[in-house]
């Protein structure tokens, strides 16, 4: 198990080289993610969080985005929760600039199916 966690951590932590810029600016993009972490509160528990999402610039720098993921303890991957996040943002796009600053904000909803899920939904507001 320890070797599997190490291999998954290394594979998820490897960064992919950026692709060259195209002549036109992208209006939308998608992404996937994965990572390991931990929680505390009496005992330390390793966690795994995987998911994917995307964002679309709908008008000038104004964008809408969403992602869905799964967060679970490493020792029992069936005991996780789903996480749905949506956001709005503004990208300060300038022609011929590689760096594009942005502001974003939204909410996340945790969900789980089954009898243990009663009362476990939570909404988290965030700004970025």
Coordinates of N, CA, C and O in Angstrom, one line a residue:
X1 N 0.8 -1.2 0.0 CA 0.0 0.0 0.0 C 0.9 1.3 0.0 O 0.6 2.2 -0.7
X2 N 1.9 1.2 0.8 CA 2.8 2.4 0.9 C 3.4 2.7 -0.5 O 3.6 3.8 -0.9
X3 N 3.9 1.6 -1.2 CA 4.5 1.8 -2.5 C 3.5 2.4 -3.5 O 3.8 3.3 -4.3
X4 N 2.2 1.9 -3.4 CA 1.1 2.4 -4.3 C 0.9 3.9 -4.1 O 0.8 4.7 -5.0
X5 N 0.8 4.3 -2.8 CA 0.6 5.7 -2.5 C 1.8 6.6 -3.0 O 1.6 7.6 -3.5
X6 N 3.0 6.1 -2.9 CA 4.2 6.8 -3.3 C 4.1 7.0 -4.9 O 4.4 8.0 -5.4
X7 N 3.8 5.9 -5.6 CA 3.8 5.9 -7.0 C 2.7 6.9 -7.5 O 2.9 7.8 -8.4
X8 N 1.5 6.8 -6.9 CA 0.4 7.8 -7.2 C 0.8 9.2 -6.9 O 0.6 10.1 -7.7
X9 N 1.4 9.4 -5.8 CA 1.9 10.8 -5.4 C 2.9 11.3 -6.5 O 2.8 12.5 -6.9
X10 N 3.8 10.5 -6.9 CA 4.8 11.0 -7.8 C 4.1 11.3 -9.2 O 4.4 12.3 -9.8
X11 N 3.3 10.4 -9.6 CA 2.6 10.6 -10.9 C 1.7 11.8 -10.9 O 1.6 12.6 -11.9
X12 N 1.0 12.1 -9.8 CA 0.1 13.2 -9.7 C 0.9 14.5 -9.5 O 0.5 15.6 -9.9
X13 N 2.1 14.4 -9.0 CA 2.9 15.6 -8.7 C 3.8 16.1 -9.9 O 4.3 17.2 -9.9
X14 N 3.9 15.2 -10.9 CA 4.7 15.6 -12.1 C 4.0 16.6 -12.9 O 2.9 16.5 -13.2
X15 N 4.7 17.7 -13.2 CA 4.1 18.8 -14.0 C 4.4 18.5 -15.4 O 5.4 18.1 -15.9
X16 N 3.4 18.8 -16.2 CA 3.5 18.7 -17.7 C 4.0 20.0 -18.3 O 3.6 21.0 -17.9
X17 N 4.9 19.9 -19.2 CA 5.5 21.1 -19.9 C 4.3 21.8 -20.6 O 3.5 21.2 -21.2
X18 N 4.4 23.1 -20.5 CA 3.4 24.0 -21.1 C 3.5 23.9 -22.6 O 4.6 23.9 -23.2
X19 N 2.3 23.9 -23.3 CA 2.3 23.9 -24.7 C 2.5 25.3 -25.3 O 2.2 26.3 -24.6
X20 N 3.0 25.5 -26.5 CA 3.2 26.8 -27.1 C 1.9 27.5 -27.2 O 0.9 27.0 -27.4
X21 N 2.0 28.8 -27.2 CA 0.9 29.7 -27.4 C 0.4 29.7 -28.8 O 1.2 29.6 -29.7
X22 N -0.9 29.7 -29.0 CA -1.5 29.8 -30.3 C -1.7 31.3 -30.7 O -1.6 32.2 -29.8
X23 N -1.9 31.5 -31.9 CA -2.1 32.9 -32.4 C -3.3 33.6 -31.8 O -3.3 34.8 -31.6
X24 N -4.4 32.8 -31.6 CA -5.6 33.4 -31.0 C -5.6 33.0 -29.5 O -5.2 31.9 -29.1
X25 N -6.2 33.9 -28.7 CA -6.3 33.6 -27.3 C -7.4 32.5 -27.0 O -8.5 32.6 -27.7
X26 N -7.2 31.6 -26.1 CA -8.2 30.6 -25.9 C -9.4 31.2 -25.1 O -9.2 32.1 -24.3
X27 N -10.6 30.8 -25.5 CA -11.8 31.3 -24.8 C -12.3 30.3 -23.7 O -13.2 30.7 -23.0
X28 N -11.8 29.1 -23.7 CA -12.2 28.1 -22.7 C -11.2 27.1 -22.6 O -10.3 26.9 -23.5
X29 N -11.2 26.4 -21.5 CA -10.2 25.3 -21.2 C -10.7 24.4 -20.1 O -11.6 24.7 -19.3
X30 N -10.2 23.2 -20.2 CA -10.5 22.2 -19.2 C -9.3 21.7 -18.5 O -8.2 21.9 -18.9
X31 N -9.5 21.0 -17.4 CA -8.4 20.6 -16.6 C -8.8 19.4 -15.7 O -9.9 19.1 -15.5
X32 N -7.8 18.6 -15.3 CA -8.0 17.5 -14.4 C -7.0 17.7 -13.3 O -6.0 18.4 -13.4
X33 N -7.3 17.2 -12.1 CA -6.3 17.4 -11.0 C -6.4 16.2 -10.1 O -7.3 15.4 -10.1
X34 N -5.4 16.0 -9.3 CA -5.3 15.0 -8.3 C -4.2 15.3 -7.2 O -3.3 16.0 -7.6
X35 N -4.4 15.0 -6.0 CA -3.4 15.3 -5.0 C -3.7 14.5 -3.7 O -4.8 14.0 -3.5
X36 N -2.7 14.4 -3.0 CA -2.8 13.7 -1.6 C -2.6 14.8 -0.6 O -2.0 15.8 -0.8
X37 N -3.3 14.6 0.5 CA -3.2 15.6 1.6 C -3.4 14.8 2.9 O -3.2 13.6 3.0
X38 N -3.8 15.6 3.9 CA -4.1 15.0 5.2 C -5.0 15.8 6.1 O -5.2 17.0 5.8
X39 N -5.6 15.2 7.1 CA -6.4 15.9 8.0 C -5.9 15.6 9.4 O -5.1 14.6 9.6
X40 N -6.3 16.4 10.4 CA -5.9 16.2 11.7 C -7.1 16.4 12.6 O -8.1 16.9 12.2
X41 N -7.0 16.1 13.9 CA -8.1 16.2 14.8 C -8.1 15.0 15.7 O -9.1 14.3 15.7
X42 N -7.0 14.8 16.3 CA -6.9 13.6 17.1 C -6.0 12.6 16.5 O -5.1 12.1 17.2
X43 N -6.2 12.3 15.2 CA -5.2 11.4 14.5 C -5.1 12.0 13.1 O -6.0 12.6 12.5
X44 N -3.9 11.8 12.5 CA -3.6 12.2 11.1 C -4.1 11.2 10.2 O -3.8 10.0 10.3
X45 N -4.9 11.6 9.2 CA -5.5 10.7 8.2 C -5.1 11.2 6.8 O -5.3 12.4 6.5
X46 N -4.5 10.4 6.0 CA -4.1 10.8 4.6 C -5.4 10.8 3.7 O -6.3 10.0 3.9
X47 N -5.4 11.8 2.8 CA -6.6 11.9 1.9 C -6.2 11.9 0.5 O -5.0 12.3 0.1
X48 N -7.1 11.6 -0.4 CA -6.9 11.7 -1.9 C -8.0 12.6 -2.4 O -9.2 12.4 -2.1
X49 N -7.7 13.5 -3.3 CA -8.7 14.4 -3.9 C -8.4 14.4 -5.4 O -7.3 14.8 -5.8
X50 N -9.4 13.9 -6.2 CA -9.2 13.9 -7.7 C -10.5 14.5 -8.3 O -11.5 14.6 -7.7
X51 N -10.3 15.1 -9.5 CA -11.5 15.6 -10.2 C -11.1 16.3 -11.5 O -10.0 16.2 -12.0
X52 N -12.0 17.1 -12.0 CA -11.8 17.9 -13.2 C -12.8 18.9 -13.3 O -13.8 19.0 -12.7
X53 N -12.5 19.8 -14.3 CA -13.5 20.9 -14.5 C -13.1 21.7 -15.7 O -12.3 21.3 -16.5
X54 N -13.6 22.9 -15.8 CA -13.3 23.8 -16.9 C -13.8 25.2 -16.6 O -14.6 25.5 -15.7
X55 N -13.4 26.1 -17.5 CA -13.8 27.5 -17.5 C -14.0 28.0 -18.9 O -13.3 27.6 -19.8
X56 N -14.9 28.9 -19.1 CA -15.2 29.5 -20.3 C -15.4 31.0 -20.2 O -16.1 31.5 -19.3
X57 N -14.6 31.8 -21.0 CA -14.8 33.2 -21.0 C -16.0 33.5 -21.9 O -16.0 33.3 -23.1
X58 N -17.0 34.1 -21.3 CA -18.3 34.3 -22.0 C -18.4 35.7 -22.6 O -19.1 35.9 -23.6
X59 N -17.7 36.7 -22.0 CA -17.8 38.0 -22.6 C -16.5 38.8 -22.1 O -16.4 39.0 -20.9
X60 N -15.7 39.2 -23.0 CA -14.5 39.8 -22.7 C -13.7 39.0 -21.7 O -13.4 37.9 -21.9
X61 N -13.4 39.6 -20.5 CA -12.7 38.8 -19.5 C -13.6 38.1 -18.5 O -13.1 37.4 -17.6
X62 N -14.9 38.2 -18.6 CA -15.8 37.6 -17.6 C -16.0 36.1 -17.9 O -16.2 35.7 -19.1
X63 N -15.8 35.2 -16.9 CA -15.8 33.8 -17.1 C -16.7 33.1 -16.1 O -16.9 33.5 -15.0
X64 N -17.1 31.9 -16.5 CA -17.9 31.0 -15.7 C -17.2 29.6 -15.6 O -16.6 29.2 -16.7
X65 N -17.1 29.0 -14.5 CA -16.4 27.7 -14.3 C -17.1 26.8 -13.4 O -18.0 27.2 -12.6
X66 N -16.8 25.5 -13.5 CA -17.3 24.5 -12.7 C -16.3 23.3 -12.6 O -15.5 23.1 -13.5
X67 N -16.4 22.6 -11.5 CA -15.6 21.4 -11.4 C -16.3 20.4 -10.5 O -17.1 20.8 -9.6
X68 N -15.9 19.1 -10.6 CA -16.5 18.1 -9.8 C -15.3 17.2 -9.3 O -14.4 17.0 -10.1
X69 N -15.3 16.8 -8.1 CA -14.2 16.0 -7.6 C -14.7 15.0 -6.5 O -15.9 14.9 -6.2
X70 N -13.7 14.2 -6.0 CA -14.0 13.2 -5.0 C -12.9 13.3 -4.0 O -11.7 13.3 -4.3
X71 N -13.2 13.4 -2.7 CA -12.3 13.5 -1.6 C -12.5 12.3 -0.7 O -13.7 12.1 -0.2
X72 N -11.5 11.5 -0.4 CA -11.7 10.4 0.5 C -10.4 10.1 1.3 O -9.3 10.5 0.9
X73 N -10.6 9.3 2.4 CA -9.4 8.9 3.1 C -8.6 7.9 2.3 O -9.2 7.0 1.6
X74 N -7.3 7.9 2.4 CA -6.5 6.9 1.6 C -6.7 5.5 2.0 O -6.7 4.6 1.2
X75 N -7.0 5.2 3.2 CA -7.2 3.9 3.7 C -8.6 3.3 3.3 O -8.7 2.1 3.3
X76 N -9.5 4.1 2.9 CA -10.9 3.6 2.6 C -11.5 4.5 1.5 O -12.3 5.4 1.8
X77 N -11.1 4.2 0.3 CA -11.5 5.1 -0.8 C -13.0 5.1 -1.0 O -13.6 6.0 -1.7
X78 N -13.8 4.1 -0.5 CA -15.2 4.1 -0.7 C -16.0 5.0 0.3 O -17.2 5.2 0.2
X79 N -15.3 5.6 1.3 CA -15.9 6.4 2.3 C -15.7 7.9 2.0 O -15.8 8.7 2.9
X80 N -15.5 8.3 0.8 CA -15.3 9.7 0.4 C -16.6 10.5 0.2 O -17.7 9.9 0.3
X81 N -16.4 11.7 -0.2 CA -17.6 12.6 -0.5 C -17.3 13.2 -1.9 O -16.1 13.4 -2.3
X82 N -18.4 13.5 -2.6 CA -18.3 14.3 -3.8 C -18.2 15.8 -3.5 O -18.8 16.2 -2.5
X83 N -17.6 16.5 -4.4 CA -17.5 18.0 -4.2 C -17.8 18.6 -5.6 O -17.2 18.3 -6.6
X84 N -18.8 19.4 -5.6 CA -19.2 20.2 -6.8 C -18.9 21.7 -6.5 O -19.4 22.2 -5.5
X85 N -18.2 22.3 -7.4 CA -17.8 23.7 -7.2 C -18.2 24.5 -8.5 O -18.0 24.0 -9.6
X86 N -18.7 25.7 -8.3 CA -19.0 26.6 -9.4 C -18.4 28.0 -9.0 O -18.2 28.3 -7.9
X87 N -18.0 28.7 -10.1 CA -17.4 30.0 -9.8 C -17.7 31.0 -11.0 O -18.0 30.6 -12.1
X88 N -17.5 32.3 -10.7 CA -17.4 33.3 -11.7 C -16.1 34.0 -11.5 O -15.5 34.0 -10.4
X89 N -15.6 34.6 -12.6 CA -14.3 35.2 -12.5 C -14.1 36.3 -13.5 O -14.9 36.4 -14.5
X90 N -13.1 37.1 -13.4 CA -12.8 38.1 -14.4 C -11.3 38.0 -14.6 O -10.5 38.0 -13.7
X91 N -10.9 37.9 -15.9 CA -9.5 37.8 -16.3 C -9.1 39.1 -17.0 O -9.8 39.6 -17.9
X92 N -8.0 39.6 -16.5 CA -7.5 40.9 -17.0 C -6.7 40.6 -18.2 O -5.4 40.7 -18.2
X93 N -7.3 40.3 -19.3 CA -6.7 39.9 -20.6 C -6.1 41.1 -21.3 O -6.8 42.1 -21.5
X94 N -4.8 41.1 -21.6 CA -4.2 42.1 -22.4 C -3.5 41.4 -23.6 O -2.8 40.4 -23.4
X95 N -3.7 41.9 -24.8 CA -3.0 41.3 -26.0 C -1.5 41.2 -25.8 O -0.9 42.1 -25.3
X96 N -1.0 40.1 -26.3 CA 0.5 39.8 -26.3 C 1.1 39.7 -24.9 O 2.3 39.9 -24.8
X97 N 0.3 39.4 -23.9 CA 0.9 39.2 -22.6 C 0.7 37.7 -22.2 O -0.4 37.1 -22.4
X98 N 1.8 37.1 -21.7 CA 1.7 35.7 -21.2 C 1.1 35.6 -19.9 O 0.5 34.6 -19.5
X99 N 1.2 36.6 -19.0 CA 0.7 36.6 -17.7 C -0.7 37.2 -17.7 O -0.9 38.3 -18.2
X100 N -1.7 36.5 -17.2 CA -3.1 37.0 -17.2 C -3.6 36.9 -15.7 O -4.1 35.9 -15.3
X101 N -3.6 38.0 -15.0 CA -4.1 38.0 -13.6 C -5.6 37.9 -13.6 O -6.3 38.2 -14.6
X102 N -6.2 37.3 -12.6 CA -7.6 37.1 -12.5 C -8.1 37.1 -11.1 O -7.3 37.0 -10.1
X103 N -9.4 37.4 -10.9 CA -10.1 37.3 -9.6 C -11.2 36.3 -9.8 O -11.8 36.2 -10.9
X104 N -11.5 35.5 -8.8 CA -12.6 34.5 -8.9 C -13.3 34.3 -7.5 O -12.7 34.6 -6.5
X105 N -14.5 33.9 -7.6 CA -15.2 33.6 -6.3 C -16.4 32.6 -6.7 O -16.8 32.5 -7.8
X106 N -16.8 31.8 -5.7 CA -17.8 30.8 -6.0 C -18.2 30.1 -4.7 O -18.0 30.5 -3.6
X107 N -18.8 28.9 -5.0 CA -19.2 28.1 -3.8 C -19.0 26.6 -4.1 O -18.8 26.2 -5.3
X108 N -18.8 25.8 -3.1 CA -18.6 24.4 -3.2 C -19.7 23.7 -2.4 O -20.1 24.1 -1.3
X109 N -20.1 22.5 -2.9 CA -21.1 21.7 -2.2 C -20.6 20.3 -2.0 O -20.2 19.7 -3.0
X110 N -20.5 19.8 -0.8 CA -20.1 18.4 -0.5 C -21.3 17.6 -0.5 O -22.4 18.0 0.1
X111 N -21.3 16.4 -1.1 CA -22.4 15.5 -1.1 C -22.0 14.0 -1.0 O -20.9 13.7 -1.3
X112 N -22.9 13.2 -0.5 CA -22.7 11.8 -0.3 C -24.0 11.1 -0.4 O -25.0 11.6 0.2
X113 N -24.1 9.9 -1.0 CA -25.3 9.2 -1.2 C -25.4 8.1 -0.1 O -24.4 7.6 0.3
X114 N -26.6 7.8 0.3 CA -26.8 6.7 1.3 C -27.2 7.2 2.6 O -27.3 8.4 2.9
X115 N -27.5 6.3 3.6 CA -28.1 6.7 4.9 C -27.1 7.5 5.7 O -27.5 8.3 6.5
X116 N -25.8 7.3 5.5 CA -24.8 8.1 6.3 C -24.8 9.5 5.8 O -24.1 10.4 6.4
X117 N -25.4 9.8 4.7 CA -25.4 11.2 4.1 C -26.3 12.2 4.7 O -26.2 13.3 4.5
X118 N -27.3 11.7 5.6 CA -28.2 12.6 6.1 C -27.6 13.7 6.9 O -26.8 13.5 7.8
X119 N -27.8 15.0 6.5 CA -27.2 16.1 7.2 C -25.8 16.3 6.9 O -25.1 17.1 7.6
X120 N -25.2 15.7 5.9 CA -23.7 15.9 5.7 C -23.4 16.9 4.6 O -22.3 17.1 4.4
X121 N -24.4 17.4 3.9 CA -24.1 18.4 2.9 C -23.7 19.7 3.5 O -24.1 20.1 4.5
X122 N -22.7 20.3 2.8 CA -22.2 21.6 3.3 C -21.9 22.5 2.1 O -21.5 22.0 1.0
X123 N -22.2 23.8 2.3 CA -21.9 24.7 1.2 C -20.8 25.6 1.8 O -20.8 26.1 2.9
X124 N -19.8 25.8 0.9 CA -18.6 26.6 1.3 C -18.5 27.7 0.3 O -18.4 27.5 -0.9
X125 N -18.5 29.0 0.8 CA -18.2 30.1 -0.1 C -16.8 30.4 -0.1 O -16.1 30.4 0.9
X126 N -16.2 30.8 -1.3 CA -14.8 31.1 -1.3 C -14.5 32.2 -2.3 O -15.3 32.5 -3.2
X127 N -13.4 32.9 -2.1 CA -12.9 33.9 -3.1 C -11.5 33.5 -3.3 O -10.8 32.9 -2.5
X128 N -11.0 33.8 -4.6 CA -9.7 33.4 -4.9 C -8.8 34.5 -5.3 O -9.1 35.6 -5.7

